[in-house]
Coordinates of C-alpha atoms in Angstrom, one line a residue:
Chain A
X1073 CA 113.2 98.7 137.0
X1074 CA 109.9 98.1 138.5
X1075 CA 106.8 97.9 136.6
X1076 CA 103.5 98.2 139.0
X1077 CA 100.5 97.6 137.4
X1078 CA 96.8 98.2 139.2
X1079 CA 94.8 95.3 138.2
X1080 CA 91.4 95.1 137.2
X1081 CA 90.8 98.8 139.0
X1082 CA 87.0 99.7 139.9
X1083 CA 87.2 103.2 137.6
X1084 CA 84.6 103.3 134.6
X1085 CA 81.7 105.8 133.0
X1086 CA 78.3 105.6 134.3
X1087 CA 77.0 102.2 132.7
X1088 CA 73.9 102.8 130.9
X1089 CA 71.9 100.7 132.9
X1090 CA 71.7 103.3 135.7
X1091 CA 71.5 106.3 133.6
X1092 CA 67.9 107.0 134.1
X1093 CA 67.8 106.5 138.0
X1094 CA 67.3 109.7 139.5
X1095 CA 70.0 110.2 141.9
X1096 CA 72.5 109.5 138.0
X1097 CA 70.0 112.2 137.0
X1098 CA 70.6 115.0 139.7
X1099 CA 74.1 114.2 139.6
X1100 CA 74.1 114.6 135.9
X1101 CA 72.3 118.4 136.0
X1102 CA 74.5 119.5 139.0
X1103 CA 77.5 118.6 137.3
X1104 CA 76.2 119.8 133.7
X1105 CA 77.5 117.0 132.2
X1106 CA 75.8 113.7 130.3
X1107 CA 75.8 110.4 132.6
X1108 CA 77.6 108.6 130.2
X1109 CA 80.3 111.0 130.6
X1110 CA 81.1 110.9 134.2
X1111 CA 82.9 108.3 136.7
X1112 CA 81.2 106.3 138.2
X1113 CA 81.5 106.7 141.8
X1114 CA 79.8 104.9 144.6
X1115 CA 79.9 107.9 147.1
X1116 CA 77.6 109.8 144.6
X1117 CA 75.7 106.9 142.8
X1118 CA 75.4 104.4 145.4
X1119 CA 71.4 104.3 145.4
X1120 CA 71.4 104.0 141.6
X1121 CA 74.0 101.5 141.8
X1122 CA 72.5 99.3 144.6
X1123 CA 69.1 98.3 142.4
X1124 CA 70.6 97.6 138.9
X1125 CA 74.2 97.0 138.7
X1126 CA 75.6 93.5 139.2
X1127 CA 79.1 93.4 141.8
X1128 CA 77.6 97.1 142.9
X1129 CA 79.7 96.3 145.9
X1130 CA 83.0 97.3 144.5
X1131 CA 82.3 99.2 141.9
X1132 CA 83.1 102.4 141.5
X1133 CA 85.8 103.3 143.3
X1134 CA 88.0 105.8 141.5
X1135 CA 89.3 106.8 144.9
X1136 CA 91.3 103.8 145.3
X1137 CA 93.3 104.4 141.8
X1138 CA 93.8 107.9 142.9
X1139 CA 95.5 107.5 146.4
X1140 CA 97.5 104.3 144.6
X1141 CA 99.0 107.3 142.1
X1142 CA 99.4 109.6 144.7
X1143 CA 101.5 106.8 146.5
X1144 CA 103.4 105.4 143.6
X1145 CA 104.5 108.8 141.9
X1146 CA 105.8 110.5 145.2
X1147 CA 108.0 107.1 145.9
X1148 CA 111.4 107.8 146.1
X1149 CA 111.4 104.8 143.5
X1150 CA 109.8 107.3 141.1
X1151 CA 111.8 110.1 141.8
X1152 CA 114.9 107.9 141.2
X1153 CA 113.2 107.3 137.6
X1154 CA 112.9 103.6 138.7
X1155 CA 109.3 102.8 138.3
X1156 CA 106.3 102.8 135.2
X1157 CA 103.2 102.5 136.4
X1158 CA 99.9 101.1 134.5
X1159 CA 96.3 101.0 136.1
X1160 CA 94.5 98.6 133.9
X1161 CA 90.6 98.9 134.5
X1162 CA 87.6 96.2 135.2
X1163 CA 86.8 97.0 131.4
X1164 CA 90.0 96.3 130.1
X1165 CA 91.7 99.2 129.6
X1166 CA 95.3 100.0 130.0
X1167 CA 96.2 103.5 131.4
X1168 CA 100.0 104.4 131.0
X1169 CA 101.0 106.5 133.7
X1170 CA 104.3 109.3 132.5
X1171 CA 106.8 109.0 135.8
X1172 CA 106.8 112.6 135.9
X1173 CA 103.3 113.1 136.2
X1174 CA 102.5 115.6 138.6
X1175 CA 99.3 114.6 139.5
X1176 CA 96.5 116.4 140.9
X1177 CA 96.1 116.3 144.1
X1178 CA 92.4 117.2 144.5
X1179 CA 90.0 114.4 144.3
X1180 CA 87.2 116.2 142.9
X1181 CA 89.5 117.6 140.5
X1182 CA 91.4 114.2 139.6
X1183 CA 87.7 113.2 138.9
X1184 CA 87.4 115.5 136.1
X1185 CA 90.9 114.4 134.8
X1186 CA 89.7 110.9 134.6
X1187 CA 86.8 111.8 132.6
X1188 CA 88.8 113.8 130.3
X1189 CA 90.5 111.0 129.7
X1190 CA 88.3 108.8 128.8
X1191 CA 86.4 111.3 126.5
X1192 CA 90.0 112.2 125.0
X1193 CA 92.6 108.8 125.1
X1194 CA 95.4 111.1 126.4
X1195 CA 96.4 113.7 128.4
X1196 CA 99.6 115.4 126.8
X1197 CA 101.6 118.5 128.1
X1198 CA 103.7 120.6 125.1
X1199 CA 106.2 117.9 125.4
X1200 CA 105.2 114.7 126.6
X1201 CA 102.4 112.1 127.0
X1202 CA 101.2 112.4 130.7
X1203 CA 98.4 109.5 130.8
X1204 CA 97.3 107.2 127.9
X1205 CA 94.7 105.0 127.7
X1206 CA 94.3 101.6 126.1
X1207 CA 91.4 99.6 125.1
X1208 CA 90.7 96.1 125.0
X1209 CA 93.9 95.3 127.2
X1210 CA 94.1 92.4 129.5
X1211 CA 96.3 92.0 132.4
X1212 CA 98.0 89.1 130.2
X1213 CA 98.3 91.6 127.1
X1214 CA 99.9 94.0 129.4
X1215 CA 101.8 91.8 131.0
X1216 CA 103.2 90.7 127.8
X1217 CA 104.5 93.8 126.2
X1218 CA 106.1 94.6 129.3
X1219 CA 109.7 93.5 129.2
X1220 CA 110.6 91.9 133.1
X1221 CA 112.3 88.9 134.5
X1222 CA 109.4 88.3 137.3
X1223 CA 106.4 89.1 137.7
X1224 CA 104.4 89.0 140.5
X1225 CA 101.1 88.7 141.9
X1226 CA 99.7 90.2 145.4
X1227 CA 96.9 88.3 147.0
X1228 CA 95.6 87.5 150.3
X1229 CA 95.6 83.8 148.7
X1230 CA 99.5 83.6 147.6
X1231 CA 101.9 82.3 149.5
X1232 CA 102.8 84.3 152.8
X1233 CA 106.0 85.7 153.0
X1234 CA 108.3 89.0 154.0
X1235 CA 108.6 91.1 151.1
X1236 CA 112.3 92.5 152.3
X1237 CA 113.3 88.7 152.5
X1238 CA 111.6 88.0 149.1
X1239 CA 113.1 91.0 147.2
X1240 CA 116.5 90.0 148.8
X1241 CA 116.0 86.3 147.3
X1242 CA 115.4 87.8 144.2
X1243 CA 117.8 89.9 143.8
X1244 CA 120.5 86.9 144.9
X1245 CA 118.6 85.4 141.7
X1246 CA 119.9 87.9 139.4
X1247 CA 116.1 89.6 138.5
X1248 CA 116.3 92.7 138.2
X1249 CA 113.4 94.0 136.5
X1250 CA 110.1 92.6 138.5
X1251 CA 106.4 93.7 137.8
X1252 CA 103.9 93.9 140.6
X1253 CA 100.1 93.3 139.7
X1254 CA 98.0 94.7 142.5
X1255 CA 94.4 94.5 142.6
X1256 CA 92.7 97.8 142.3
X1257 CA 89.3 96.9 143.9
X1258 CA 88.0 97.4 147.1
X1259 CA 86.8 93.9 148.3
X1260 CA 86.5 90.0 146.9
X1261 CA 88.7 88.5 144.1
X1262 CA 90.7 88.8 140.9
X1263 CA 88.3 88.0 138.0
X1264 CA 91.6 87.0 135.8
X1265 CA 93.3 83.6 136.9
X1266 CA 96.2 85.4 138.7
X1267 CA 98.3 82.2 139.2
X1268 CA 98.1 82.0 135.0
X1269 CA 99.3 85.6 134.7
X1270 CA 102.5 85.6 137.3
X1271 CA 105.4 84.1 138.2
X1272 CA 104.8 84.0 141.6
X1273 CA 101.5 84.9 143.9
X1274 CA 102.1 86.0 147.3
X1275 CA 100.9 87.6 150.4
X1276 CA 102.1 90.2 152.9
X1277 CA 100.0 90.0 155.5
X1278 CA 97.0 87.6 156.9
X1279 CA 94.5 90.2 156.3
X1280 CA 93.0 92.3 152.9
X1281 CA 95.0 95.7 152.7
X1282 CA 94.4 98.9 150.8
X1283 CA 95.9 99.1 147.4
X1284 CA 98.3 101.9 148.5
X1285 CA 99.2 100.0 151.2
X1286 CA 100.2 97.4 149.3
X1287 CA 101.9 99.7 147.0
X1288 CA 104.3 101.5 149.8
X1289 CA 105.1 98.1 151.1
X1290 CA 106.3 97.4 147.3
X1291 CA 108.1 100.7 146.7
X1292 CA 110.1 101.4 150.3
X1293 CA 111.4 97.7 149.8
X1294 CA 112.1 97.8 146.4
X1295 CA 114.9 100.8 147.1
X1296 CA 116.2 99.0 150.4
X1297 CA 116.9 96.0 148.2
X1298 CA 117.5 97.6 144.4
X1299 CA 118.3 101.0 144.8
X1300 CA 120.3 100.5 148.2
X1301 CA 123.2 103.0 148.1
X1302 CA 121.2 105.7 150.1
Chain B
X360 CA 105.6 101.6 169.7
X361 CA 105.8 104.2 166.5
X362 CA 104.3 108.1 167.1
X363 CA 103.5 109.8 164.0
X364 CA 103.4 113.2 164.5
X365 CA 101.8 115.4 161.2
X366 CA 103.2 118.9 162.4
X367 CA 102.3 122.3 161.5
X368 CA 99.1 120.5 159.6
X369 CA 97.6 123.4 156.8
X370 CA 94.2 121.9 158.5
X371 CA 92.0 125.3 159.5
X372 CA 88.4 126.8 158.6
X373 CA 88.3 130.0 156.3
X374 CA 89.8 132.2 158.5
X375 CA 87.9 135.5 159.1
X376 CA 90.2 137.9 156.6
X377 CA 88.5 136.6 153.6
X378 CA 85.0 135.8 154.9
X379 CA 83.6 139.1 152.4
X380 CA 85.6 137.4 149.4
X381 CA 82.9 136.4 146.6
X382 CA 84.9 133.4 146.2
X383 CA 84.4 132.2 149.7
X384 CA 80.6 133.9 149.8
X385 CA 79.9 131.2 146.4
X386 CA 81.0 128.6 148.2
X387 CA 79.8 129.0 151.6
X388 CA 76.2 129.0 149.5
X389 CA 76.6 126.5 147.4
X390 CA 77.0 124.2 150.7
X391 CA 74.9 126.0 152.6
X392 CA 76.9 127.1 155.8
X393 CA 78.9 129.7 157.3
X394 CA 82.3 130.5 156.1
X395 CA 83.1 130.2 159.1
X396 CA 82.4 126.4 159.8
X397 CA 84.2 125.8 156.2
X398 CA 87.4 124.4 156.1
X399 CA 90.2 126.2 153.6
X400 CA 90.6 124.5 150.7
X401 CA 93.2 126.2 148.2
X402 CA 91.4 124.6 145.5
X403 CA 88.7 126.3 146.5
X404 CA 89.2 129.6 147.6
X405 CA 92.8 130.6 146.0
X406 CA 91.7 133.4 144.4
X407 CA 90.4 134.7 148.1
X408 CA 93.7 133.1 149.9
X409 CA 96.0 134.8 147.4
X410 CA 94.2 138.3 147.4
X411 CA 94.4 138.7 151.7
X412 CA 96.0 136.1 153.5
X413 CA 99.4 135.5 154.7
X414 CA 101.5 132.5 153.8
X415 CA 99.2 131.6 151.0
X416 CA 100.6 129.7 148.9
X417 CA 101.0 126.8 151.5
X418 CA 97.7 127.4 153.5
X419 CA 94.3 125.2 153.0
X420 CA 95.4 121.7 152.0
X421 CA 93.2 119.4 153.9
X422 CA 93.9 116.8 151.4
X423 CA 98.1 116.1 152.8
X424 CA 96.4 115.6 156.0
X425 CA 93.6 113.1 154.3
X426 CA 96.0 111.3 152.4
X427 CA 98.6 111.1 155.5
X428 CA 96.3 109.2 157.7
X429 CA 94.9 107.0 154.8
X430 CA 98.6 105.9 154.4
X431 CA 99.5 105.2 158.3
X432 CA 96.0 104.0 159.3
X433 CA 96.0 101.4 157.1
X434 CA 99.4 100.6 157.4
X435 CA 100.5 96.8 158.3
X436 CA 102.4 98.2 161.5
X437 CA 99.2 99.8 162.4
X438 CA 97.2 96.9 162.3
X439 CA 99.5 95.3 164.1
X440 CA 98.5 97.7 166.9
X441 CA 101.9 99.2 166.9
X442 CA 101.2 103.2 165.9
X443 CA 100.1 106.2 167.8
X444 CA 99.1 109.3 165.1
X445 CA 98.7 112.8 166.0
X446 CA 98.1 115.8 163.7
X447 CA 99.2 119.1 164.7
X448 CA 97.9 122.5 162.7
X449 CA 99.3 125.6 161.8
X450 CA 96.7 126.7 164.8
X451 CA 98.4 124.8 167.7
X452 CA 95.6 122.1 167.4
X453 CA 96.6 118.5 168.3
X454 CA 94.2 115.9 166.9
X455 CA 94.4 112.4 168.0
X456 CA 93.0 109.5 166.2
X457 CA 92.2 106.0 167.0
X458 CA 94.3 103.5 165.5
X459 CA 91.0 101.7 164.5
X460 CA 89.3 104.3 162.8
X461 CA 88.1 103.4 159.2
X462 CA 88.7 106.8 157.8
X463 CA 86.5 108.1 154.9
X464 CA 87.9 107.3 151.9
X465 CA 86.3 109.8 150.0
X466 CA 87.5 113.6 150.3
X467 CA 84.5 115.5 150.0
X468 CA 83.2 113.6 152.9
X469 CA 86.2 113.6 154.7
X470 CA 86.0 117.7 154.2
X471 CA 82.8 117.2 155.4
X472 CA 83.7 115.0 158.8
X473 CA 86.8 117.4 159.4
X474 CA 84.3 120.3 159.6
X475 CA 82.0 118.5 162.2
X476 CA 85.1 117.5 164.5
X477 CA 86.7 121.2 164.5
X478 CA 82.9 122.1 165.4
X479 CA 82.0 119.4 168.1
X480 CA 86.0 119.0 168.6
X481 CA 85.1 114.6 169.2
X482 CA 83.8 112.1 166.8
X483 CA 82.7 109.2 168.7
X484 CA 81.0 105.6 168.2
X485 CA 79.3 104.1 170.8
X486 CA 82.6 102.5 172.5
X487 CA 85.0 104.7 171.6
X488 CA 86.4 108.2 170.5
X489 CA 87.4 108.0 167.0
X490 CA 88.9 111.9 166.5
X491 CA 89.3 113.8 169.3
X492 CA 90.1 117.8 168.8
X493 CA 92.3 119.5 171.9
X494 CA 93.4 123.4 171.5
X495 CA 96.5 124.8 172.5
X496 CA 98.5 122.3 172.1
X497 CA 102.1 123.1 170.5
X498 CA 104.4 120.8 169.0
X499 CA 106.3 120.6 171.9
X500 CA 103.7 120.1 174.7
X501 CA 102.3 116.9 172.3
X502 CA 105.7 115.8 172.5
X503 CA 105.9 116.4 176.2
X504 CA 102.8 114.3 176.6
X505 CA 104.0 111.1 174.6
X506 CA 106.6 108.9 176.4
X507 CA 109.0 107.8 174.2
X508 CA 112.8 106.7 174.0
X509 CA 113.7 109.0 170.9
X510 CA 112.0 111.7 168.7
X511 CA 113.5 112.5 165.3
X512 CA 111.8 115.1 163.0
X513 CA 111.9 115.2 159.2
X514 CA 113.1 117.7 157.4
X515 CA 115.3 118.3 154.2
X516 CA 118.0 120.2 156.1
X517 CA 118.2 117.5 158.4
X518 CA 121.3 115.0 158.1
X519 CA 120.9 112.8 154.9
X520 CA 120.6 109.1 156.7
X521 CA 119.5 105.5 155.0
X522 CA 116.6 105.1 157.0
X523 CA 116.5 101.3 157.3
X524 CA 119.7 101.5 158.4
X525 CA 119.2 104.1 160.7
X526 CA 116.5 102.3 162.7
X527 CA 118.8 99.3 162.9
X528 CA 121.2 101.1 164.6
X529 CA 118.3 102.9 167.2
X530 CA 117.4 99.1 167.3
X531 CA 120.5 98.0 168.3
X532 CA 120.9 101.0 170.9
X533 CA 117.9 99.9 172.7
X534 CA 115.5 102.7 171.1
X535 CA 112.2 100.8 171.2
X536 CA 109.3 103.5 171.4
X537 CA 110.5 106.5 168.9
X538 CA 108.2 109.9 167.3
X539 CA 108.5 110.6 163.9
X540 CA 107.6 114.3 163.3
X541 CA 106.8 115.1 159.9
X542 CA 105.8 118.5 158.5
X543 CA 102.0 118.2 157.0
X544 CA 102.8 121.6 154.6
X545 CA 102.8 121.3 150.9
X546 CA 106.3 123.6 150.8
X547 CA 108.4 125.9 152.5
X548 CA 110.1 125.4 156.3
X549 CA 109.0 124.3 159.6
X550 CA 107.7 127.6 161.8
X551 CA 108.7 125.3 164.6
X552 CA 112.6 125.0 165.9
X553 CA 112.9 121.4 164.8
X554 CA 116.0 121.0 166.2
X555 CA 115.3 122.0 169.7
X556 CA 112.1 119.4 169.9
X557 CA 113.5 116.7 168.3
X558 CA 116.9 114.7 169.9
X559 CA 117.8 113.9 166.0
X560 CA 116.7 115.6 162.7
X561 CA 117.0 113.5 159.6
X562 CA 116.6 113.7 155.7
X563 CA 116.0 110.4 154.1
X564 CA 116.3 112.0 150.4
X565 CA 117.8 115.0 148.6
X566 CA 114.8 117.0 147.6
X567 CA 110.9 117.4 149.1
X568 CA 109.2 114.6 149.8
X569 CA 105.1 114.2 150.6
X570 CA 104.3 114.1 154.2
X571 CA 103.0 110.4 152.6
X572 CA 106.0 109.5 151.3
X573 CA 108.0 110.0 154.3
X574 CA 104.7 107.6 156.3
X575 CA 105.2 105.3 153.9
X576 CA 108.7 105.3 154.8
X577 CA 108.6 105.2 158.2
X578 CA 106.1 102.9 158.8
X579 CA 107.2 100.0 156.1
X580 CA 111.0 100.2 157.6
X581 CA 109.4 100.5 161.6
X582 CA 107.7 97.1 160.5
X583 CA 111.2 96.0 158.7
X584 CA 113.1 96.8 162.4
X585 CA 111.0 96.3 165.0
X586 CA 108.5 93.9 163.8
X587 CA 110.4 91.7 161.7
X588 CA 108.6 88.8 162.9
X589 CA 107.0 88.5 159.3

């Protein structure tokens, strides 16, 4: 199994200190909705978010978490029933992702999802749980009531390596059920002490790459390795 | 080199046929321009789509295309300088982009950019073109065009291969500049004969896969095989 968890992910309400600033304001009326029930999102609320928010630079980016999803449910992985997927959030929340979530394609609509989530905790159909969300979960709590041999952190920082190679070596080592934490933001650091939380910190490349990057690189050579026979 | 061909892309702007629709009249309004300079969205205009126009039900997903080129752009065997991507549409478009382009990560602008490039048909810098718009090109004259060793298309009634493997063995038969065609449709066939264009046509899974997916694919085992350098 292969646990893949989107760390510390740039997706959050409005935060009150920008709810007055008038481009929060327009936003709000066009969408007919209160600030402090919509996303966050820089494309919209960059202005607001430039003069009074502290990191403004990578916050809000519920794009990123959506395109992850979109990469990580379609995997073959997933469609093999091989992978659970959790996005935890910069505010600590844990979202648990159902495998067979058929998730909207549609950013504007996913947007609306999102906020429906975090107004209602879940999202259920008649017969299952489709997305959950947590709060007051850290990486560490999350990492803890997951059940896995490894688990393993993905930063330009950790040790450089080729992730076919390293899923080989693993495998050879008799793990079988890894975790992946992969940071959800778009530029600078982990704010948790990754090296505390995993395992293991490595790095697939000398340069930053896109969470869903990251994520295909994960899922294509976790079947060549673990789920090999075709 | 790796050629990634999106083919039969359901990238188009509202065609005439449903330019009287109140649906499409709303929304032409609401974003102040002509429906014809709009591009089909089924999210958008379904209830025109499925009231007058042909092959509905896979028309207007700008977002397969978005989310195709987010996947191969950033890509670590694109950065590497090793990828060539071309989208074809349903309207015998071809639409080359620029390895280096930063696409917009954000779909409503992305709508937004696709709209101005079918309109200007370039999107330049100051040093370079970025997206570049040619018309009447089909499938088979962009293939024509490229110079490569081996094209293989994508499909689901193609023969069921392990793809790793399978680019080993082109590997090891000398194969070093190959096309990947891959249908940019949300369902449904190919209007193109596949297996006249291509010299092989593969299926690495036994159902439907996103036009992602299969990047993701290609592009993580095309590092695996002929970049394996780390």
């Amino acid at each position: 199994m292969l646990t893949l968890i989107l760390a510390e992910a740039e997706l959050e309400r409005i935060p009150q200190e920008i709810h007055s600033h008038p481009a929060v304001i327009s936003n709000a009326k066009q969408r007919q909705r209160k600030p402090s029930k919509i996303l966050l999102d820089a494309s919209f609320h960059h202005s607001a978010m430039r003069k009074k928010l502290s990191e403004w630079r990578r916050r809000g980016r519920p794009d990123i978490t959506h395109i992850f999803l979109l990469v990580t449910l379609d995997s073959i992985a997933n469609k093999k029933g091989e992978v659970k997927i959790i996005v935890h959030t910069r505010n600590n929340e844990a979202i648990y992702i159902h495998p067979e979530t058929r998730l909207i394609r549609h950013y504007p609509r996913f947007i609306g999802l999102m906020e429906q989530l975090f107004e209602k905790k879940s999202i259920e159909t008649e017969d299952k749980i489709l997305l959950k969300l947590e709060e007051d979960k850290k990486i560490e709590d999350i990492v803890e009531e997951i059940n896995v041999d490894r688990i393993i952190g993905f930063s330009t920082k950790g040790r450089r390596i080729n992730l076919l190679e390293y899923f080989q070596s693993l495998r050879e080592d008799g793990y079988k059920d890894i975790a992946c934490i992969v940071g959800g933001f778009p530029s600078g650091d982990y704010h948790c002490n990754l090296g505390k939380i995993a395992d293991d910190v490595i790095s697939i490349y000398d340069d930053m790459l896109s969470a869903w990057t990251i994520a295909s690189e994960i899922t294509v050579n976790y079947e060549n390795i673990f789920l090999c026979s075709q």
